[in-house]
Coordinates of N, CA and C in Angstrom, one line a residue:
X1 N 87.3 100.0 116.2 CA 87.2 101.4 117.0 C 88.6 101.6 117.1
X2 N 89.6 102.9 117.2 CA 90.8 102.9 117.0 C 91.8 103.6 118.2
X3 N 92.9 102.9 119.1 CA 92.7 103.0 120.1 C 93.4 104.8 119.7
X4 N 93.5 105.7 121.1 CA 94.0 107.4 120.4 C 94.9 108.3 121.7
X5 N 95.2 109.2 121.7 CA 95.5 109.0 122.8 C 96.2 110.8 122.4
X6 N 95.9 111.3 123.6 CA 96.2 113.5 123.5 C 97.9 113.3 123.6
X7 N 99.0 114.0 123.4 CA 99.8 114.6 123.7 C 99.9 116.3 123.5
X8 N 99.9 116.6 125.5 CA 99.4 117.3 125.7 C 97.6 117.4 126.6
X9 N 98.0 117.5 128.1 CA 96.9 117.3 128.9 C 96.9 118.4 129.5
X10 N 97.7 120.0 129.2 CA 96.8 121.2 129.8 C 94.6 121.7 129.3
X11 N 94.7 122.5 128.7 CA 93.5 123.7 128.7 C 93.5 122.4 127.2
X12 N 93.9 123.3 125.6 CA 93.7 123.0 124.6 C 93.9 121.3 124.6
X13 N 95.1 120.4 125.4 CA 95.5 118.3 125.5 C 93.3 118.5 125.7
X14 N 92.8 119.2 126.9 CA 91.1 118.0 127.7 C 90.4 119.0 126.7
X15 N 90.3 120.2 125.5 CA 89.5 120.5 124.0 C 89.3 119.5 123.2
X16 N 91.0 118.5 123.1 CA 90.5 117.8 121.9 C 89.9 117.0 122.7
X17 N 90.7 116.2 123.6 CA 89.1 114.9 124.3 C 87.8 115.0 123.9
X18 N 87.0 116.6 124.3 CA 86.0 117.5 123.8 C 86.5 116.2 121.7
X19 N 86.4 117.5 121.5 CA 86.6 117.5 120.4 C 86.6 115.8 120.0
X20 N 86.8 115.0 120.2 CA 87.4 113.4 120.5 C 85.6 112.5 120.2
X21 N 85.1 113.2 121.8 CA 83.9 112.9 122.7 C 82.4 113.1 120.7
X22 N 82.8 114.5 120.7 CA 81.7 114.3 119.5 C 82.4 114.4 118.5
X23 N 83.2 113.8 118.5 CA 83.2 112.3 116.4 C 82.8 111.8 117.0
X24 N 83.1 110.9 118.4 CA 82.6 109.8 118.6 C 80.6 110.0 119.2
X25 N 80.2 110.9 119.0 CA 78.9 110.8 120.0 C 77.5 110.2 119.3
X26 N 78.3 109.8 117.6 CA 77.1 109.2 116.7 C 77.1 107.5 115.9
X27 N 78.0 107.4 115.7 CA 79.3 105.7 116.0 C 80.4 106.5 115.6
X28 N 80.6 105.8 117.3 CA 82.0 105.6 118.1 C 83.4 105.2 117.1
X29 N 83.9 106.0 116.7 CA 85.3 106.0 116.2 C 87.0 105.7 116.5
X30 N 87.2 106.7 118.3 CA 88.2 106.1 118.3 C 87.8 106.0 120.2
X31 N 88.9 105.3 120.7 CA 89.0 104.6 122.6 C 89.6 105.7 122.7
X32 N 89.0 106.3 123.7 CA 90.2 107.2 123.9 C 90.3 106.2 125.4
X33 N 91.9 106.6 125.5 CA 93.2 105.5 126.2 C 93.6 106.5 127.1
X34 N 93.9 107.8 127.0 CA 94.6 108.6 128.0 C 95.9 109.7 127.0
X35 N 96.1 110.5 128.1 CA 97.3 111.7 128.1 C 99.0 111.4 127.9
X36 N 99.3 112.0 127.1 CA 101.2 112.1 126.9 C 101.4 113.2 127.4
X37 N 101.6 113.7 128.2 CA 102.5 114.5 129.1 C 104.1 114.5 129.7
X38 N 105.4 115.6 129.4 CA 106.5 115.3 129.8 C 106.6 116.3 131.4
X39 N 105.1 116.8 131.2 CA 105.6 118.3 132.5 C 104.7 117.9 133.6
X40 N 103.6 116.5 133.4 CA 102.4 115.6 134.6 C 103.0 114.6 134.5
X41 N 102.4 114.7 135.8 CA 103.7 112.8 137.0 C 103.0 111.9 135.8
X42 N 103.3 111.2 135.0 CA 103.0 109.9 134.7 C 102.1 109.1 135.9
X43 N 100.8 109.3 136.1 CA 98.9 108.5 136.6 C 98.1 109.5 137.2
X44 N 98.9 110.3 137.4 CA 97.9 111.2 137.4 C 96.3 112.0 136.4
X45 N 95.4 111.8 136.4 CA 94.2 112.2 136.5 C 93.5 112.6 135.6
X46 N 93.3 112.4 134.6 CA 93.5 114.5 134.3 C 91.2 114.1 133.8
X47 N 90.3 115.0 134.2 CA 89.3 114.4 133.9 C 89.0 113.0 133.9
X48 N 89.3 112.1 134.5 CA 89.2 111.5 134.5 C 89.1 109.8 133.6
X49 N 90.4 110.6 132.8 CA 92.3 109.6 132.6 C 93.2 109.8 132.7
X50 N 93.5 109.1 133.0 CA 95.5 108.8 133.2 C 96.6 109.9 132.0
X51 N 97.1 110.7 132.9 CA 98.9 111.1 132.5 C 99.5 109.0 132.0
X52 N 100.0 109.0 130.8 CA 100.1 107.6 131.3 C 102.3 107.6 130.3
X53 N 102.5 109.0 130.9 CA 103.4 108.4 130.7 C 104.9 109.9 129.7
X54 N 105.6 110.0 129.8 CA 105.7 111.5 128.8 C 106.0 111.2 127.7
X55 N 106.4 111.9 126.2 CA 106.5 111.5 125.2 C 107.6 110.9 125.1
X56 N 108.0 110.7 125.7 CA 109.2 109.3 124.5 C 108.7 108.5 125.2
X57 N 108.0 108.0 126.2 CA 107.3 107.0 126.2 C 106.8 106.3 124.9
X58 N 106.1 107.1 124.0 CA 105.5 106.6 123.3 C 106.5 105.7 122.1
X59 N 108.1 106.1 122.0 CA 108.3 105.6 120.9 C 108.7 103.5 122.1
X60 N 108.0 103.4 122.5 CA 108.1 101.9 123.1 C 107.2 101.5 121.8
X61 N 105.9 102.3 121.9 CA 104.7 101.8 122.1 C 104.6 100.1 121.1
X62 N 104.2 99.0 120.9 CA 104.3 98.3 120.2 C 103.2 97.9 119.2
X63 N 101.7 98.5 119.8 CA 100.5 98.9 118.8 C 100.3 99.6 117.9
X64 N 98.9 99.3 116.9 CA 98.5 100.7 116.2 C 98.5 101.5 117.3
X65 N 98.4 102.4 117.9 CA 98.0 103.7 118.1 C 97.6 104.7 117.6
X66 N 97.0 105.5 117.8 CA 96.6 107.0 116.5 C 96.8 108.5 118.0
X67 N 97.6 108.7 117.6 CA 98.6 110.0 118.4 C 97.7 111.9 117.7
X68 N 97.3 112.1 118.5 CA 96.9 113.4 118.8 C 97.6 114.7 119.2
X69 N 98.4 115.4 118.5 CA 99.2 116.6 118.4 C 99.2 117.6 119.9
X70 N 97.7 117.5 121.1 CA 97.7 119.3 120.7 C 98.6 120.3 121.4
X71 N 99.8 120.5 121.0 CA 100.4 121.8 121.2 C 100.7 122.2 119.9
X72 N 100.3 123.5 120.4 CA 100.2 125.3 120.0 C 101.4 125.7 119.3
X73 N 102.2 125.9 119.8 CA 103.3 125.8 119.7 C 103.9 125.4 118.4
X74 N 104.5 125.5 117.1 CA 104.4 125.0 115.6 C 106.1 124.2 116.0
X75 N 107.2 124.8 116.4 CA 108.6 124.5 115.7 C 108.1 123.1 117.3
X76 N 107.5 123.2 118.0 CA 107.5 121.8 119.5 C 107.0 120.5 119.0
X77 N 105.5 121.5 118.5 CA 104.7 120.2 117.2 C 105.3 119.8 116.4
X78 N 106.5 120.2 115.3 CA 107.0 120.1 114.3 C 108.9 118.6 114.9
X79 N 108.9 119.4 115.7 CA 109.9 118.5 116.7 C 109.3 117.6 117.4
X80 N 108.0 117.2 118.0 CA 107.5 115.9 117.7 C 106.6 114.8 117.7
X81 N 106.7 115.5 116.8 CA 105.9 114.5 115.2 C 107.6 113.8 114.8
X82 N 108.5 114.4 114.3 CA 109.7 113.7 113.9 C 110.2 113.2 115.0
X83 N 110.2 113.2 116.3 CA 110.6 112.2 116.6 C 110.0 111.3 117.1
X84 N 108.8 111.1 117.1 CA 107.9 109.9 116.8 C 107.5 109.6 115.9
X85 N 108.0 110.1 114.9 CA 107.5 109.7 113.5 C 108.9 108.3 113.1
X86 N 109.3 107.4 113.7 CA 110.2 106.7 113.9 C 109.6 105.8 115.0
X87 N 108.3 105.1 114.7 CA 107.8 104.3 115.5 C 106.5 104.4 114.1
X88 N 107.0 102.7 114.0 CA 105.9 102.9 112.6 C 104.1 102.8 112.9
X89 N 103.6 101.7 114.2 CA 103.2 101.6 115.4 C 102.3 102.7 115.2
X90 N 103.3 104.1 115.1 CA 102.1 105.8 115.5 C 101.0 106.0 113.7
X91 N 100.7 106.3 114.3 CA 99.4 107.0 113.2 C 99.3 108.3 113.5
X92 N 98.9 109.7 113.2 CA 98.9 110.6 113.4 C 97.3 111.5 112.8
X93 N 96.0 110.8 113.3 CA 95.1 111.1 112.7 C 94.7 112.8 112.6
X94 N 93.3 113.0 111.3 CA 93.5 114.9 111.3 C 91.9 114.5 111.4
X95 N 91.4 114.6 113.0 CA 89.9 114.8 113.9 C 89.5 116.4 113.4
X96 N 88.4 117.0 112.8 CA 87.3 117.8 112.2 C 86.0 117.9 113.3
X97 N 85.9 118.3 113.8 CA 84.5 118.7 114.2 C 83.2 117.8 113.8
X98 N 82.2 117.6 114.2 CA 80.9 117.2 113.0 C 80.1 119.2 112.3
X99 N 80.1 119.5 113.7 CA 79.8 121.3 112.9 C 80.3 121.6 111.6
X100 N 82.1 121.2 110.9 CA 82.0 122.5 110.7 C 81.8 122.0 108.8
X101 N 82.2 123.2 108.3 CA 81.7 123.8 107.2 C 82.5 123.8 106.4
X102 N 83.0 123.6 105.0 CA 83.6 122.2 104.9 C 83.4 122.2 103.2
X103 N 83.9 122.8 101.7 CA 83.1 122.7 100.7 C 83.7 121.5 100.2
X104 N 83.0 121.5 98.8 CA 83.5 120.5 98.2 C 84.5 120.8 97.0
X105 N 84.1 121.5 96.4 CA 85.7 121.9 95.7 C 86.8 122.3 95.9
X106 N 87.5 121.3 95.7 CA 88.7 121.1 95.7 C 88.9 121.3 97.1
X107 N 89.9 120.9 98.2 CA 89.6 121.4 99.7 C 90.5 120.3 100.1
X108 N 91.4 120.9 100.3 CA 92.8 119.0 99.9 C 93.4 119.9 102.4
X109 N 93.2 118.4 102.9 CA 93.8 119.6 104.4 C 94.2 117.4 104.6
X110 N 95.5 117.4 105.2 CA 97.2 117.0 104.5 C 96.4 116.3 106.8
X111 N 97.7 115.8 106.9 CA 97.6 114.5 108.4 C 97.9 115.6 109.3
X112 N 97.3 114.5 110.1 CA 97.9 115.1 112.1 C 96.7 116.1 112.5
X113 N 96.4 117.3 111.2 CA 95.4 118.3 111.8 C 94.7 118.2 113.0
X114 N 94.1 119.2 113.5 CA 92.8 119.1 114.6 C 92.1 120.6 113.5
X115 N 91.0 120.5 113.5 CA 90.0 121.7 113.6 C 88.8 122.0 114.7
X116 N 88.0 122.0 115.0 CA 87.5 123.2 116.1 C 87.0 123.0 115.6
X117 N 84.8 122.5 115.9 CA 84.2 123.1 116.3 C 84.0 124.3 115.4
X118 N 82.8 125.1 114.6 CA 82.8 126.5 114.1 C 83.4 126.5 113.0
X119 N 84.2 126.1 112.5 CA 85.2 126.4 111.5 C 84.6 126.9 110.5
X120 N 84.9 127.3 109.4 CA 84.0 127.4 108.6 C 85.2 127.2 107.1
X121 N 85.6 126.2 106.3 CA 86.3 125.9 105.3 C 86.5 125.9 104.2
X122 N 85.9 127.3 102.9 CA 85.3 127.4 101.8 C 85.3 126.2 100.7
X123 N 86.1 127.1 100.1 CA 86.6 126.2 98.6 C 88.0 126.6 97.6
X124 N 89.2 124.9 97.4 CA 90.5 125.4 96.5 C 91.5 126.0 97.7
X125 N 91.1 125.1 98.3 CA 91.5 125.8 99.6 C 93.1 124.0 99.9
X126 N 93.5 123.9 100.5 CA 95.2 123.6 101.0 C 96.0 123.6 101.8
X127 N 96.1 122.5 103.4 CA 96.0 123.1 104.6 C 96.9 121.6 104.9
X128 N 97.9 122.1 105.6 CA 99.3 120.8 104.9 C 99.6 120.1 106.5
X129 N 100.1 119.5 106.8 CA 99.6 118.8 107.7 C 100.6 118.9 109.3
X130 N 99.4 118.3 110.1 CA 99.9 118.7 111.6 C 99.7 120.7 111.8
X131 N 98.1 121.2 111.3 CA 97.3 122.8 111.3 C 96.8 122.3 112.1
X132 N 96.8 123.4 113.1 CA 96.3 123.9 114.5 C 94.7 124.7 113.5
X133 N 93.5 124.8 113.2 CA 92.7 125.8 114.0 C 92.1 125.3 114.9
X134 N 91.6 125.8 115.8 CA 90.8 126.7 116.0 C 90.0 126.5 117.0
X135 N 89.1 127.4 117.7 CA 87.7 126.9 117.3 C 87.3 128.7 116.6
X136 N 86.2 128.4 115.6 CA 85.3 129.6 114.7 C 86.1 130.0 114.0
X137 N 87.1 129.8 113.2 CA 88.4 129.7 112.6 C 87.5 130.3 111.4
X138 N 87.8 131.3 110.6 CA 86.4 130.9 108.7 C 88.9 131.2 107.9
X139 N 87.9 129.7 106.7 CA 89.6 130.0 106.1 C 88.8 130.1 104.0
X140 N 89.3 131.7 103.7 CA 88.6 131.9 102.6 C 88.9 131.5 101.1
X141 N 88.8 131.3 99.8 CA 88.6 130.3 99.1 C 90.3 130.2 98.4
X142 N 91.3 129.4 98.1 CA 92.8 129.7 97.0 C 93.3 130.2 98.2
X143 N 93.4 129.8 100.1 CA 93.7 130.4 100.3 C 95.2 129.1 100.8
X144 N 96.6 128.6 100.9 CA 97.2 128.0 100.6 C 98.1 127.8 102.2
X145 N 97.4 127.0 103.4 CA 98.8 126.6 104.3 C 99.4 125.7 104.5
X146 N 100.8 126.4 105.3 CA 101.7 124.8 105.2 C 101.5 124.2 106.7
X147 N 102.3 123.3 106.6 CA 102.8 122.8 107.7 C 102.8 122.9 109.4
X148 N 102.5 122.7 110.1 CA 103.1 122.5 111.9 C 101.7 124.2 112.1
X149 N 101.3 124.5 111.3 CA 100.4 126.1 110.9 C 99.8 126.0 112.7
X150 N 99.9 126.9 112.8 CA 98.1 126.5 114.4 C 97.9 128.5 114.1
X151 N 97.0 128.4 114.5 CA 96.0 129.4 114.3 C 95.0 129.1 115.5
X152 N 94.9 130.3 116.0 CA 93.7 130.4 117.2 C 92.3 130.7 117.2
X153 N 91.3 130.9 118.4 CA 90.8 131.1 117.4 C 89.7 132.3 117.0
X154 N 89.0 131.9 116.8 CA 88.6 133.2 115.8 C 89.9 134.6 114.9
X155 N 90.7 133.2 114.2 CA 90.7 133.7 113.3 C 90.3 133.9 112.1
X156 N 90.0 135.2 111.0 CA 89.4 135.1 109.7 C 90.6 135.5 108.5
X157 N 90.3 134.4 107.9 CA 91.9 134.8 106.4 C 91.1 134.6 105.8
X158 N 91.4 135.5 105.0 CA 90.4 135.9 103.5 C 91.4 135.2 102.8
X159 N 89.9 135.2 101.4 CA 91.5 134.5 99.9 C 91.9 135.0 99.3
X160 N 92.7 134.0 98.8 CA 93.9 133.8 97.7 C 95.1 134.0 98.4
X161 N 95.3 133.6 100.5 CA 96.5 134.0 100.8 C 97.3 133.0 101.0
X162 N 98.3 133.4 101.1 CA 99.3 131.7 101.2 C 99.8 131.9 102.5
X163 N 100.1 131.0 103.6 CA 101.0 131.6 104.8 C 101.3 130.0 104.5
X164 N 103.0 130.2 104.8 CA 104.0 129.1 104.9 C 104.2 128.3 105.7
X165 N 105.7 127.4 106.0 CA 105.0 126.5 107.3 C 105.8 127.0 108.6
X166 N 104.8 126.6 110.2 CA 105.4 126.7 111.8 C 105.5 128.7 111.6
X167 N 104.0 128.7 111.4 CA 103.1 130.0 111.5 C 101.8 130.0 112.6
X168 N 102.4 130.5 113.5 CA 101.1 130.7 114.2 C 101.2 132.5 114.1
X169 N 99.5 131.9 114.0 CA 98.5 133.5 114.5 C 97.7 133.8 116.0
X170 N 97.4 134.5 116.4 CA 97.1 134.5 117.4 C 95.2 134.5 117.4
X171 N 95.0 135.2 118.6 CA 93.2 134.5 119.1 C 93.1 136.0 118.2
X172 N 91.5 136.5 117.4 CA 90.8 137.4 116.6 C 92.4 137.8 115.9
X173 N 93.2 137.5 114.8 CA 94.3 137.9 114.5 C 93.3 138.2 112.5
X174 N 93.1 139.1 111.3 CA 92.6 138.9 110.6 C 93.8 139.2 109.1
X175 N 93.4 137.7 108.5 CA 94.9 138.2 107.1 C 93.6 138.4 106.1
X176 N 94.1 139.7 105.7 CA 92.9 140.2 104.6 C 93.9 139.9 102.9
X177 N 92.9 139.4 101.9 CA 93.3 138.9 100.5 C 94.2 139.1 100.0
X178 N 94.8 138.8 99.4 CA 96.3 137.9 98.7 C 97.3 138.5 98.6
X179 N 97.8 137.9 100.1 CA 98.7 138.1 101.5 C 99.7 136.8 101.1
X180 N 100.7 137.8 101.8 CA 102.0 136.0 102.0 C 102.0 136.3 103.4
X181 N 102.4 135.3 104.0 CA 103.0 135.3 105.1 C 104.0 134.0 105.7
X182 N 104.9 134.3 106.0 CA 106.9 134.3 105.4 C 106.3 132.7 106.6
X183 N 107.0 132.0 106.6 CA 108.3 130.8 107.3 C 108.1 131.5 108.2
X184 N 107.7 130.1 109.9 CA 107.8 130.4 111.4 C 108.0 131.9 112.2
X185 N 106.7 132.9 111.3 CA 106.1 134.5 111.2 C 105.3 134.0 112.4
X186 N 105.1 135.1 113.7 CA 104.1 134.8 114.6 C 103.6 136.3 114.4
X187 N 101.9 135.9 114.3 CA 100.8 137.4 114.1 C 100.7 137.1 115.7
X188 N 99.8 138.6 116.2 CA 99.5 138.3 117.0 C 98.3 138.2 117.1
X189 N 97.4 138.4 118.8 CA 95.9 138.3 119.3 C 95.9 139.4 118.8
X190 N 94.5 140.0 118.0 CA 93.6 141.0 117.4 C 94.1 141.4 116.2
X191 N 95.8 141.2 115.7 CA 96.5 142.2 114.8 C 95.5 142.0 113.1
X192 N 95.7 142.9 112.9 CA 95.2 142.8 111.1 C 96.4 143.0 110.0
X193 N 95.6 142.1 109.7 CA 97.5 141.3 108.5 C 96.8 142.3 107.2
X194 N 97.8 143.8 106.9 CA 96.9 144.1 105.7 C 97.8 144.5 104.4
X195 N 99.2 143.8 105.0 CA 100.7 143.5 104.0 C 101.1 142.1 104.5
X196 N 101.7 141.6 103.2 CA 101.7 140.4 103.4 C 103.2 140.9 104.3
X197 N 104.2 140.0 105.2 CA 104.5 140.0 106.1 C 105.9 138.7 106.2
X198 N 107.0 139.6 106.7 CA 108.1 137.6 106.3 C 108.6 136.7 107.5
X199 N 109.0 136.6 106.3 CA 109.3 135.0 107.1 C 110.5 135.2 109.0
X200 N 109.8 134.7 110.0 CA 110.1 134.9 111.0 C 110.3 135.8 111.7
X201 N 109.4 136.7 111.7 CA 109.3 137.9 112.2 C 107.8 137.6 113.3
X202 N 108.0 139.0 114.1 CA 107.2 138.7 115.6 C 106.0 139.6 114.6
X203 N 104.3 139.9 114.6 CA 103.7 141.3 113.4 C 102.4 141.2 114.5
X204 N 102.1 142.5 115.5 CA 101.1 142.6 115.2 C 100.9 144.1 115.1
X205 N 99.8 144.4 115.8 CA 98.5 145.2 115.9 C 98.2 145.9 114.5
X206 N 97.6 147.2 114.2 CA 96.0 147.2 113.3 C 97.0 148.5 112.5
X207 N 97.4 148.8 112.0 CA 97.7 147.8 111.0 C 98.7 146.4 111.6
X208 N 99.1 145.4 111.1 CA 100.2 144.5 111.8 C 101.6 144.7 111.2
X209 N 103.0 144.9 112.0 CA 103.7 145.0 111.4 C 104.6 144.9 111.5
X210 N 106.0 143.9 111.8 CA 107.6 143.2 112.7 C 107.8 144.3 113.7
X211 N 107.3 143.8 114.8 CA 108.7 144.4 115.5 C 109.6 143.7 115.7
X212 N 109.8 142.1 116.5 CA 111.3 142.3 116.5 C 111.0 140.6 115.5
X213 N 112.3 140.6 115.3 CA 113.2 139.3 114.3 C 113.5 138.4 114.8
X214 N 113.4 136.7 114.6 CA 113.3 135.3 115.4 C 114.2 134.1 114.1
X215 N 114.8 133.7 114.6 CA 115.9 132.8 114.8 C 114.4 131.7 113.8

């Protein structure tokens, strides 16, 4: 078994622990040893497991350890990975719930991803590194998703969509086919994206329109 820890002991971190339990249900693959979190006191108990320390303390680990970054904010997620990547003992598994439906034809999923229960990922799809697909998302054919993106529950992505790096998509949003969403863009919960969106904007509404731009 591989020892594994979760960065982030909040609600989503606890859901990721549930995901690990469900992966382990038929055959135990991971030995979960605890959480790391900068905002919770070391030694605190979360659902029976300890907070083992701050994120920076992982840089001192001197044995092989799997690390799951359960942080939805794309930029924070990227920063954590870049910091921890300095420690060669750490690796970043992709966790996929056993009930996820994934097509057999040309589906590529990168490292460090979290794919929660009830996702459907069809065919000819490329998903980058450190992508979160929360509960009940769908990804249609010929879609390309960049690194560090996060999709909250029940996001629907139609076919032939390009989603660049560091994109965050809120709960229940829908993305129509043949569109591009630029780097570091935020799509609000419940939005319907019917036209391509530029980079570094926040877009909300039906149809989704940029309401502000950011660095």
